[in-house]
Amino acid sequence: MGIVAGLDSSPEFTRIVVCDADTGAVLRQGYAPHPLDGAEASGRPADVDPQAWLLSLGEAAGGGLLEGVQAIGVSAQQNAVVPLDSQGNTVRPAMVGGDRRAQVAAADLVDALGGREAWAQAVGCVPQAAQPVTKLRWLAKNEPDAAARTSVLLQAHDWLVWQLLGRPVRRTTDRGGASGTGYWSAAIGGYRPELVELALGHQAMLPEVIGPSDAAGTTPEGLLISAGTGETMAAAFGLGLGFGDAVVSLGASGSVMAVHPEALVDQSGMITALADATGMHLPVVTTLNAVRTLRGTAELLGLSDLESLSELAMKSTPGSHGLVFLPYLEGERTPNLPHTAGTLAGLRRESMKAEHLARAAFEGMLCGLADALDVLRGRGVEVRRIFLLGAAAELPAVQAAAPALFGVQVVVPQPADYAAIGAARQAAWALGVSQGTLDPRNPPAWQGAAAQVLDPGEDLAVGQAVRQQYVSVREQTHPGAFRV
């Protein structure tokens, strides 16, 4: 079929991979950071001129990187809102990231529609500060002139696709990206424009949602541009997730997502009903405390890095000599305990050793994520295999404990830009459909991610005993807070 490219525009950089369209083998790569100013580069929520994304794209594609490429797929950071006026010009810089400014706006929106359950029913998620719908509410309240001039709403990948195509009249998005906005419902597969009006104060034009294998268009040079999608959906596609697969992502906070054939409406708001990049669904459950639990414990024990904490934890044994750590250091979202604190239980003279606390931190973090997995399992989501992502997934203490605590095979993929690879796979799919060589319902079968595979084996019973110990302490400390 030829060669295709995947472009991932993350909050900090653009990465491009050029792949063989048939096998997915990476042939060439390009990278460039976004040219951000000091405030943006510091990592704080910021307003970003989207031209920065184009500049880094051009730099990453330099040196003939895209020579011979027939199609491009675009993945980009989620939750970025690009408000345009009626002429297609940006009304103000894009609002990106987990924007704390919008926390009050999120609470306002929840109340305005009648509570968390009303939002879960309407769009499959409860407004959070990061979401586009919440940022629109902030804009209407704090910059009413800019809000009044806003007539078109795009996300980062929508805007980049539109720019690559030469700013045509038709603007498109995909169902994966749309599902994270807070004004598109995965359950009905359509927009809820009245929620845009509730947030922004008036209606705005929204991009057309096209199918997973559809092309957004063709450049004047004949380069096919696929639908594009958000980074989460692109990474899932790049990893090759299918039914029975879940992803546990270890960042400062944690997330669990799985492939499912239908949207899950969760009245509690614990599940965010996202759509994926293939026509399926990606229900997501998040925790506020993952690697921040490990970092806090390392600091308490006077250790300089997580590798040292892992080494110390490996000197202990499963169950941490009875120590149980509920890692709710920032409060918690799953279970919904926003104002609580962490708990260390099971202290006895023999358990008061640094290695047992270190082990309890790893077990507490993983058991908290197992709770999130149970939310999905409790709604009928099948989990036969877990992909473990994030730098902490490489730590021996994580790999030693995770399979038995999760109760299934754990796959640790080699580090790669799976979002860019997923975008390239989408481009190959759209190209194949346009040429009549691929079925619009079945994406190209690319090589799976190179990975380390870990099985629970004989440790399963011990792991489940540790998990039950954690659940008992959680129920005693926060009775009834967690219902699956």
Short mmCIF file of C-alpha atoms in Angstrom, two decimals:
data_model
loop_
_atom_site.label_atom_id
_atom_site.label_comp_id
_atom_site.label_asym_id
_atom_site.label_seq_id
_atom_site.Cartn_x
_atom_site.Cartn_y
_atom_site.Cartn_z
CA MET A 1 0.00 0.00 0.00
CA GLY A 2 2.90 2.35 0.52
CA ILE A 3 3.83 4.53 3.48
CA VAL A 4 1.82 6.67 5.87
CA ALA A 5 2.57 9.10 8.68
CA GLY A 6 1.16 9.61 12.15
CA LEU A 7 1.45 13.01 13.77
CA ASP A 8 1.04 13.37 17.55
CA SER A 9 0.73 16.94 18.84
CA SER A 10 1.04 16.57 22.61
CA PRO A 11 0.97 19.47 25.11
CA GLU A 12 4.77 19.84 24.83
CA PHE A 13 5.87 18.61 21.41
CA THR A 14 5.06 17.21 17.99
CA ARG A 15 6.26 13.73 17.14
CA ILE A 16 5.88 12.20 13.68
CA VAL A 17 6.32 8.54 12.76
CA VAL A 18 6.45 7.32 9.16
CA CYS A 19 5.27 3.73 8.88
CA ASP A 20 4.89 0.95 6.34
CA ALA A 21 1.15 0.97 5.63
CA ASP A 22 0.91 -2.84 5.52
CA THR A 23 2.92 -3.89 8.58
CA GLY A 24 3.15 -0.77 10.75
CA ALA A 25 6.95 -0.95 10.87
CA VAL A 26 8.35 2.49 11.79
CA LEU A 27 10.60 3.71 8.97
CA ARG A 28 11.44 7.27 10.06
CA GLN A 29 10.71 9.61 12.96
CA GLY A 30 10.70 13.35 13.58
CA TYR A 31 10.39 15.42 16.73
CA ALA A 32 10.19 19.11 17.71
CA PRO A 33 9.09 20.89 20.90
CA HIS A 34 6.34 23.49 20.71
CA PRO A 35 7.79 27.04 20.85
CA LEU A 36 6.09 27.98 24.14
CA ASP A 37 6.79 30.99 26.31
CA GLY A 38 8.02 30.75 29.92
CA ALA A 39 4.60 30.49 31.58
CA GLU A 40 3.47 27.76 29.22
CA ALA A 41 6.76 25.88 29.43
CA SER A 42 6.52 25.82 33.25
CA GLY A 43 3.71 23.29 33.02
CA ARG A 44 0.97 25.49 34.47
CA PRO A 45 -2.38 25.60 32.68
CA ALA A 46 -2.02 28.21 30.02
CA ASP A 47 -3.52 29.81 26.97
CA VAL A 48 -1.59 28.66 23.91
CA ASP A 49 -1.49 30.18 20.44
CA PRO A 50 -2.30 27.17 18.21
CA GLN A 51 0.20 28.49 15.68
CA ALA A 52 2.83 27.00 18.02
CA TRP A 53 1.49 23.55 17.11
CA LEU A 54 1.92 24.31 13.40
CA LEU A 55 5.44 25.65 13.87
CA SER A 56 6.63 22.52 15.69
CA LEU A 57 4.84 20.35 13.11
CA GLY A 58 6.81 22.04 10.33
CA GLU A 59 10.07 21.61 12.23
CA ALA A 60 9.38 17.93 13.05
CA ALA A 61 8.59 17.24 9.38
CA GLY A 62 11.81 18.86 8.16
CA GLY A 63 14.55 17.17 6.19
CA GLY A 64 12.20 15.42 3.79
CA LEU A 65 10.64 13.27 6.53
CA LEU A 66 7.29 13.06 4.72
CA GLU A 67 8.73 12.29 1.29
CA GLY A 68 6.67 9.56 -0.38
CA VAL A 69 3.98 9.60 2.31
CA GLN A 70 0.48 9.03 0.90
CA ALA A 71 -1.67 9.69 3.97
CA ILE A 72 -1.39 11.40 7.36
CA GLY A 73 -3.29 10.77 10.59
CA VAL A 74 -3.39 13.37 13.37
CA SER A 75 -3.49 12.69 17.10
CA ALA A 76 -3.48 15.63 19.52
CA GLN A 77 -3.83 16.57 23.14
CA GLN A 78 -7.35 16.28 24.46
CA ASN A 79 -9.37 18.98 26.22
CA ALA A 80 -7.91 21.87 24.21
CA VAL A 81 -10.55 24.28 22.91
CA VAL A 82 -9.86 26.48 19.88
CA PRO A 83 -12.62 29.13 19.63
CA LEU A 84 -12.96 30.65 16.13
CA ASP A 85 -14.93 33.61 14.84
CA SER A 86 -17.15 33.51 11.76
CA GLN A 87 -14.11 34.13 9.53
CA GLY A 88 -12.18 31.16 10.95
CA ASN A 89 -9.76 33.28 13.00
CA THR A 90 -8.97 32.45 16.61
CA VAL A 91 -10.99 34.62 18.97
CA ARG A 92 -8.40 34.09 21.71
CA PRO A 93 -5.59 31.60 22.36
CA ALA A 94 -6.56 27.95 22.79
CA MET A 95 -7.48 26.90 26.32
CA VAL A 96 -5.52 23.75 27.13
CA GLY A 97 -4.87 21.22 29.85
CA GLY A 98 -6.39 20.68 33.28
CA ASP A 99 -7.31 24.30 33.82
CA ARG A 100 -7.88 25.06 37.53
CA ARG A 101 -9.49 28.35 36.55
CA ALA A 102 -12.49 26.37 35.43
CA GLN A 103 -13.20 24.47 38.68
CA VAL A 104 -15.98 26.85 39.71
CA ALA A 105 -17.39 26.71 36.18
CA ALA A 106 -17.54 22.89 36.44
CA ALA A 107 -19.59 23.09 39.63
CA ASP A 108 -21.85 25.73 38.02
CA LEU A 109 -22.54 23.44 35.06
CA VAL A 110 -23.30 20.44 37.26
CA ASP A 111 -25.89 22.51 39.14
CA ALA A 112 -27.29 24.14 36.00
CA LEU A 113 -28.29 20.79 34.47
CA GLY A 114 -29.61 19.34 37.70
CA GLY A 115 -26.72 17.37 39.17
CA ARG A 116 -24.14 14.68 38.39
CA GLU A 117 -26.71 12.09 37.36
CA ALA A 118 -28.24 14.44 34.78
CA TRP A 119 -24.84 14.93 33.14
CA ALA A 120 -24.00 11.23 33.22
CA GLN A 121 -27.32 10.52 31.51
CA ALA A 122 -26.85 13.31 28.94
CA VAL A 123 -23.26 12.76 27.78
CA GLY A 124 -21.78 9.92 29.81
CA CYS A 125 -19.58 12.08 32.02
CA VAL A 126 -19.73 14.72 34.75
CA PRO A 127 -18.04 18.06 33.91
CA GLN A 128 -14.45 18.40 35.12
CA ALA A 129 -12.25 21.49 35.01
CA ALA A 130 -10.28 20.20 32.02
CA GLN A 131 -13.21 19.51 29.71
CA PRO A 132 -14.08 21.78 26.78
CA VAL A 133 -17.68 22.30 27.95
CA THR A 134 -16.40 23.63 31.28
CA LYS A 135 -13.90 25.93 29.61
CA LEU A 136 -16.73 27.39 27.53
CA ARG A 137 -18.61 28.19 30.74
CA TRP A 138 -15.48 29.89 32.12
CA LEU A 139 -15.12 31.86 28.89
CA ALA A 140 -18.74 33.07 29.01
CA LYS A 141 -18.37 34.20 32.63
CA ASN A 142 -14.90 35.76 32.44
CA GLU A 143 -14.43 36.91 28.83
CA PRO A 144 -17.98 37.61 27.61
CA ASP A 145 -16.81 39.60 24.56
CA ALA A 146 -14.65 36.70 23.34
CA ALA A 147 -17.48 34.26 24.08
CA ALA A 148 -19.93 36.39 22.07
CA ARG A 149 -17.56 36.40 19.05
CA THR A 150 -17.08 32.63 19.17
CA SER A 151 -19.03 31.00 16.37
CA VAL A 152 -17.04 27.79 15.72
CA LEU A 153 -15.58 25.32 18.23
CA LEU A 154 -12.68 23.02 17.38
CA GLN A 155 -10.37 20.80 19.40
CA ALA A 156 -6.63 20.55 18.79
CA HIS A 157 -6.74 17.64 16.34
CA ASP A 158 -9.74 19.16 14.50
CA TRP A 159 -7.87 22.43 14.07
CA LEU A 160 -4.68 20.75 12.84
CA VAL A 161 -6.57 18.61 10.30
CA TRP A 162 -8.39 21.73 9.09
CA GLN A 163 -5.07 23.59 8.69
CA LEU A 164 -3.42 20.70 6.83
CA LEU A 165 -6.35 20.67 4.40
CA GLY A 166 -6.02 24.41 3.73
CA ARG A 167 -8.88 25.61 5.96
CA PRO A 168 -11.80 24.25 3.90
CA VAL A 169 -15.44 25.16 4.53
CA ARG A 170 -16.06 21.66 5.89
CA ARG A 171 -14.67 21.07 9.37
CA THR A 172 -14.51 17.55 10.77
CA THR A 173 -13.73 15.57 13.90
CA ASP A 174 -14.02 11.94 14.98
CA ARG A 175 -16.23 10.32 17.60
CA GLY A 176 -13.25 9.64 19.90
CA GLY A 177 -12.30 13.29 20.15
CA ALA A 178 -15.93 14.43 20.28
CA SER A 179 -16.68 12.09 23.20
CA GLY A 180 -14.34 14.04 25.48
CA THR A 181 -15.94 17.44 24.93
CA GLY A 182 -18.84 17.19 27.37
CA TYR A 183 -21.32 18.09 24.61
CA TRP A 184 -21.31 14.87 22.54
CA SER A 185 -22.95 11.68 23.76
CA ALA A 186 -21.31 8.32 23.06
CA ALA A 187 -24.62 6.61 23.90
CA ILE A 188 -26.62 8.35 21.15
CA GLY A 189 -23.64 9.02 18.88
CA GLY A 190 -24.45 12.70 18.49
CA TYR A 191 -23.98 16.23 19.79
CA ARG A 192 -26.04 17.81 22.54
CA PRO A 193 -25.98 21.40 21.21
CA GLU A 194 -28.17 22.64 24.07
CA LEU A 195 -25.21 21.92 26.39
CA VAL A 196 -22.99 24.20 24.29
CA GLU A 197 -25.63 26.90 24.72
CA LEU A 198 -25.85 26.19 28.46
CA ALA A 199 -22.06 26.67 28.75
CA LEU A 200 -21.28 29.38 26.18
CA GLY A 201 -24.54 31.32 26.27
CA HIS A 202 -25.34 30.72 22.60
CA GLN A 203 -25.05 28.09 19.88
CA ALA A 204 -21.83 27.55 17.91
CA MET A 205 -20.92 25.54 14.83
CA LEU A 206 -19.48 22.13 15.68
CA PRO A 207 -17.34 19.97 13.38
CA GLU A 208 -18.94 17.10 11.49
CA VAL A 209 -18.24 13.74 13.16
CA ILE A 210 -16.95 11.37 10.48
CA GLY A 211 -16.39 7.61 10.66
CA PRO A 212 -13.20 5.90 11.93
CA SER A 213 -12.00 4.92 8.45
CA ASP A 214 -13.25 8.03 6.64
CA ALA A 215 -10.92 10.64 5.16
CA ALA A 216 -11.29 14.23 6.31
CA GLY A 217 -10.09 15.29 2.88
CA THR A 218 -7.15 15.53 0.52
CA THR A 219 -4.56 18.28 0.35
CA PRO A 220 -3.97 20.14 -2.94
CA GLU A 221 -0.86 17.96 -3.33
CA GLY A 222 -3.00 14.80 -3.15
CA LEU A 223 -2.10 13.79 0.41
CA LEU A 224 -4.99 12.04 2.14
CA ILE A 225 -5.76 13.23 5.70
CA SER A 226 -7.68 10.81 7.92
CA ALA A 227 -10.23 11.74 10.58
CA GLY A 228 -7.73 12.26 13.40
CA THR A 229 -8.51 11.61 17.07
CA GLY A 230 -7.52 12.38 20.66
CA GLU A 231 -4.29 11.08 22.18
CA THR A 232 -5.99 8.51 24.43
CA MET A 233 -7.88 6.95 21.53
CA ALA A 234 -4.85 7.07 19.25
CA ALA A 235 -2.65 5.36 21.87
CA ALA A 236 -5.25 2.61 22.35
CA PHE A 237 -5.34 2.10 18.57
CA GLY A 238 -1.54 2.13 18.35
CA LEU A 239 -1.31 -0.53 21.07
CA GLY A 240 -3.80 -2.68 19.20
CA LEU A 241 -6.31 -3.00 22.02
CA GLY A 242 -9.24 -5.33 21.49
CA PHE A 243 -12.06 -6.91 23.49
CA GLY A 244 -10.80 -8.20 26.82
CA ASP A 245 -7.98 -5.66 26.94
CA ALA A 246 -7.66 -2.89 29.51
CA VAL A 247 -5.03 -0.20 29.99
CA VAL A 248 -3.81 0.89 33.42
CA SER A 249 -1.91 4.15 33.08
CA LEU A 250 0.48 5.16 35.86
CA GLY A 251 0.91 8.92 35.95
CA ALA A 252 0.84 11.16 39.03
CA SER A 253 -2.83 10.21 38.95
CA GLY A 254 -4.01 6.95 37.44
CA SER A 255 -6.53 5.82 34.87
CA VAL A 256 -8.07 2.56 33.78
CA MET A 257 -9.79 2.11 30.43
CA ALA A 258 -11.04 -0.88 28.46
CA VAL A 259 -12.55 -1.68 25.08
CA HIS A 260 -16.30 -2.29 25.28
CA PRO A 261 -19.01 -2.66 22.60
CA GLU A 262 -21.39 -0.10 24.11
CA ALA A 263 -21.38 3.19 25.99
CA LEU A 264 -21.75 2.84 29.75
CA VAL A 265 -24.00 5.38 31.44
CA ASP A 266 -22.86 5.56 35.04
CA GLN A 267 -25.11 7.58 37.34
CA SER A 268 -22.36 7.92 39.96
CA GLY A 269 -20.11 9.68 37.46
CA MET A 270 -17.17 7.36 38.19
CA ILE A 271 -17.09 6.14 34.58
CA THR A 272 -16.37 8.56 31.74
CA ALA A 273 -17.96 7.18 28.58
CA LEU A 274 -15.45 7.86 25.81
CA ALA A 275 -15.63 6.50 22.28
CA ASP A 276 -12.57 4.93 20.66
CA ALA A 277 -11.03 5.35 17.20
CA THR A 278 -12.54 2.16 15.74
CA GLY A 279 -16.29 2.42 16.34
CA MET A 280 -16.18 0.84 19.80
CA HIS A 281 -16.16 2.46 23.25
CA LEU A 282 -13.51 3.24 25.86
CA PRO A 283 -15.04 3.57 29.32
CA VAL A 284 -12.49 5.26 31.60
CA VAL A 285 -12.20 5.36 35.39
CA THR A 286 -9.63 7.66 36.98
CA THR A 287 -7.93 7.80 40.36
CA LEU A 288 -6.26 10.88 41.77
CA ASN A 289 -3.41 8.98 43.40
CA ALA A 290 -0.99 6.77 41.52
CA VAL A 291 2.71 7.64 41.18
CA ARG A 292 2.26 10.62 43.54
CA THR A 293 1.74 7.94 46.23
CA LEU A 294 5.17 6.49 45.44
CA ARG A 295 6.85 9.88 45.32
CA GLY A 296 5.36 10.91 48.65
CA THR A 297 6.53 7.67 50.27
CA ALA A 298 10.03 8.02 48.80
CA GLU A 299 10.28 11.54 50.25
CA LEU A 300 9.06 10.35 53.66
CA LEU A 301 11.73 7.63 53.68
CA GLY A 302 14.46 10.01 52.49
CA LEU A 303 14.93 8.27 49.15
CA SER A 304 15.97 10.26 46.09
CA ASP A 305 14.12 8.30 43.40
CA LEU A 306 11.48 5.67 42.71
CA GLU A 307 14.08 3.08 41.73
CA SER A 308 15.41 3.19 45.31
CA LEU A 309 11.87 2.88 46.69
CA SER A 310 11.27 -0.15 44.47
CA GLU A 311 14.53 -1.77 45.58
CA LEU A 312 13.55 -1.25 49.23
CA ALA A 313 10.04 -2.61 48.66
CA MET A 314 11.46 -5.81 47.16
CA LYS A 315 13.05 -6.56 50.57
CA SER A 316 9.55 -6.94 52.01
CA THR A 317 7.00 -9.64 51.18
CA PRO A 318 3.44 -9.62 49.75
CA GLY A 319 1.09 -8.07 52.28
CA SER A 320 3.81 -5.80 53.72
CA HIS A 321 3.71 -7.60 57.09
CA GLY A 322 0.13 -6.44 57.57
CA LEU A 323 0.60 -2.79 56.60
CA VAL A 324 -2.21 -1.42 54.42
CA PHE A 325 -1.91 1.99 52.76
CA LEU A 326 -5.07 3.68 51.46
CA PRO A 327 -3.34 6.15 49.13
CA TYR A 328 -5.92 8.96 49.15
CA LEU A 329 -3.28 11.66 49.49
CA GLU A 330 -5.11 14.20 47.29
CA GLY A 331 -8.55 13.06 48.31
CA GLU A 332 -9.91 10.55 45.81
CA ARG A 333 -12.24 10.36 42.86
CA THR A 334 -12.63 6.56 42.81
CA PRO A 335 -14.16 6.08 45.34
CA ASN A 336 -15.65 9.58 45.49
CA LEU A 337 -13.95 10.93 48.62
CA PRO A 338 -12.75 14.39 47.57
CA HIS A 339 -11.99 15.67 51.07
CA THR A 340 -10.46 12.59 52.69
CA ALA A 341 -6.80 11.84 53.44
CA GLY A 342 -4.61 8.76 53.17
CA THR A 343 -4.66 6.02 55.81
CA LEU A 344 -1.91 3.71 57.05
CA ALA A 345 -3.36 0.71 58.91
CA GLY A 346 -1.96 -2.46 60.46
CA LEU A 347 0.91 -0.89 62.37
CA ARG A 348 2.61 -3.38 64.68
CA ARG A 349 6.09 -3.36 66.11
CA GLU A 350 7.30 -5.94 63.57
CA SER A 351 5.76 -4.07 60.62
CA MET A 352 7.33 -0.68 61.44
CA LYS A 353 10.20 -1.01 59.00
CA ALA A 354 11.02 1.08 55.95
CA GLU A 355 10.82 -1.83 53.52
CA HIS A 356 7.27 -2.72 54.63
CA LEU A 357 6.07 0.87 54.19
CA ALA A 358 7.70 0.96 50.76
CA ARG A 359 5.93 -2.27 49.76
CA ALA A 360 2.62 -1.01 51.20
CA ALA A 361 2.87 2.10 48.98
CA PHE A 362 3.18 -0.02 45.84
CA GLU A 363 0.40 -2.37 46.94
CA GLY A 364 -1.85 0.55 47.93
CA MET A 365 -1.36 2.29 44.58
CA LEU A 366 -2.10 -0.91 42.62
CA CYS A 367 -5.07 -1.88 44.82
CA GLY A 368 -6.53 1.61 44.26
CA LEU A 369 -6.27 1.00 40.51
CA ALA A 370 -7.75 -2.49 40.98
CA ASP A 371 -10.74 -0.75 42.61
CA ALA A 372 -11.08 1.31 39.43
CA LEU A 373 -10.90 -1.90 37.35
CA ASP A 374 -13.67 -3.37 39.49
CA VAL A 375 -15.92 -0.45 38.59
CA LEU A 376 -15.65 -1.52 34.94
CA ARG A 377 -15.89 -5.24 35.71
CA GLY A 378 -19.00 -4.55 37.77
CA ARG A 379 -20.63 -3.10 34.65
CA GLY A 380 -19.90 -6.16 32.55
CA VAL A 381 -16.60 -5.09 31.00
CA GLU A 382 -14.45 -8.13 30.35
CA VAL A 383 -10.80 -7.81 31.39
CA ARG A 384 -8.54 -10.69 30.36
CA ARG A 385 -5.32 -8.77 29.85
CA ILE A 386 -3.96 -5.47 31.17
CA PHE A 387 -1.51 -3.17 29.40
CA LEU A 388 0.49 -1.28 32.03
CA LEU A 389 1.73 2.13 30.82
CA GLY A 390 3.93 4.85 32.31
CA ALA A 391 7.55 5.02 33.44
CA ALA A 392 6.63 3.44 36.81
CA ALA A 393 5.49 0.29 34.96
CA GLU A 394 9.19 -0.55 34.51
CA LEU A 395 9.84 -0.67 38.30
CA PRO A 396 10.51 -4.20 39.62
CA ALA A 397 8.18 -3.68 42.61
CA VAL A 398 5.31 -2.78 40.27
CA GLN A 399 5.97 -5.75 37.99
CA ALA A 400 6.29 -8.12 40.95
CA ALA A 401 2.94 -7.15 42.48
CA ALA A 402 0.68 -6.07 39.60
CA PRO A 403 -0.26 -9.45 37.97
CA ALA A 404 -1.38 -11.08 41.24
CA LEU A 405 -3.23 -7.97 42.49
CA PHE A 406 -5.02 -7.42 39.17
CA GLY A 407 -5.64 -11.15 38.78
CA VAL A 408 -4.82 -11.31 35.06
CA GLN A 409 -1.91 -11.27 32.64
CA VAL A 410 -0.05 -7.93 32.61
CA VAL A 411 1.66 -6.64 29.46
CA VAL A 412 4.33 -3.93 29.77
CA PRO A 413 4.90 -2.51 26.27
CA GLN A 414 8.29 -1.14 25.29
CA PRO A 415 8.29 2.67 25.44
CA ALA A 416 7.12 4.17 22.13
CA ASP A 417 4.87 6.97 20.93
CA TYR A 418 1.78 4.83 20.59
CA ALA A 419 -0.41 7.87 19.92
CA ALA A 420 1.62 8.72 16.80
CA ILE A 421 1.61 5.05 15.75
CA GLY A 422 -2.17 4.93 16.25
CA ALA A 423 -2.57 8.05 14.11
CA ALA A 424 -0.46 6.41 11.38
CA ARG A 425 -2.57 3.24 11.59
CA GLN A 426 -5.70 5.36 11.14
CA ALA A 427 -4.11 6.98 8.07
CA ALA A 428 -3.33 3.53 6.63
CA TRP A 429 -6.95 2.47 7.23
CA ALA A 430 -8.39 5.52 5.46
CA LEU A 431 -5.91 5.11 2.61
CA GLY A 432 -6.75 1.42 2.19
CA VAL A 433 -10.50 2.15 2.18
CA SER A 434 -10.03 4.91 -0.40
CA GLN A 435 -8.06 2.50 -2.61
CA GLY A 436 -10.57 -0.33 -2.10
CA THR A 437 -8.02 -2.62 -0.44
CA LEU A 438 -9.35 -2.44 3.14
CA ASP A 439 -12.78 -2.96 4.69
CA PRO A 440 -14.18 0.19 6.37
CA ARG A 441 -15.16 -2.01 9.34
CA ASN A 442 -11.75 -3.65 9.88
CA PRO A 443 -8.53 -1.68 10.45
CA PRO A 444 -5.19 -2.88 9.07
CA ALA A 445 -3.68 -5.70 11.15
CA TRP A 446 -0.38 -4.21 12.25
CA GLN A 447 2.31 -5.87 14.33
CA GLY A 448 1.55 -5.75 18.05
CA ALA A 449 3.65 -3.68 20.43
CA ALA A 450 6.88 -5.32 21.60
CA ALA A 451 6.25 -6.05 25.25
CA GLN A 452 7.16 -7.91 28.42
CA VAL A 453 4.40 -10.34 29.48
CA LEU A 454 3.86 -11.09 33.17
CA ASP A 455 1.48 -13.80 34.45
CA PRO A 456 0.07 -14.11 38.00
CA GLY A 457 1.02 -17.80 38.09
CA GLU A 458 1.41 -19.28 41.57
CA ASP A 459 1.25 -15.81 43.16
CA LEU A 460 -2.44 -15.36 42.29
CA ALA A 461 -3.85 -16.64 45.60
CA VAL A 462 -1.42 -14.55 47.64
CA GLY A 463 -2.19 -11.47 45.56
CA GLN A 464 -5.91 -11.88 46.02
CA ALA A 465 -5.41 -12.24 49.80
CA VAL A 466 -3.48 -8.94 49.81
CA ARG A 467 -6.25 -7.35 47.78
CA GLN A 468 -8.89 -8.58 50.23
CA GLN A 469 -6.86 -7.17 53.11
CA TYR A 470 -6.88 -3.78 51.37
CA VAL A 471 -10.64 -3.96 50.68
CA SER A 472 -11.34 -4.78 54.35
CA VAL A 473 -9.40 -1.74 55.57
CA ARG A 474 -11.07 0.48 52.97
CA GLU A 475 -14.53 -0.67 54.01
CA GLN A 476 -13.77 -0.20 57.71
CA THR A 477 -12.35 3.28 57.13
CA HIS A 478 -14.87 4.50 54.52
CA PRO A 479 -17.93 2.25 54.88
CA GLY A 480 -20.17 2.27 51.84
CA ALA A 481 -18.03 4.75 49.90
CA PHE A 482 -17.23 2.24 47.19
CA ARG A 483 -20.07 0.40 45.54
CA VAL A 484 -19.48 -1.56 42.34
#
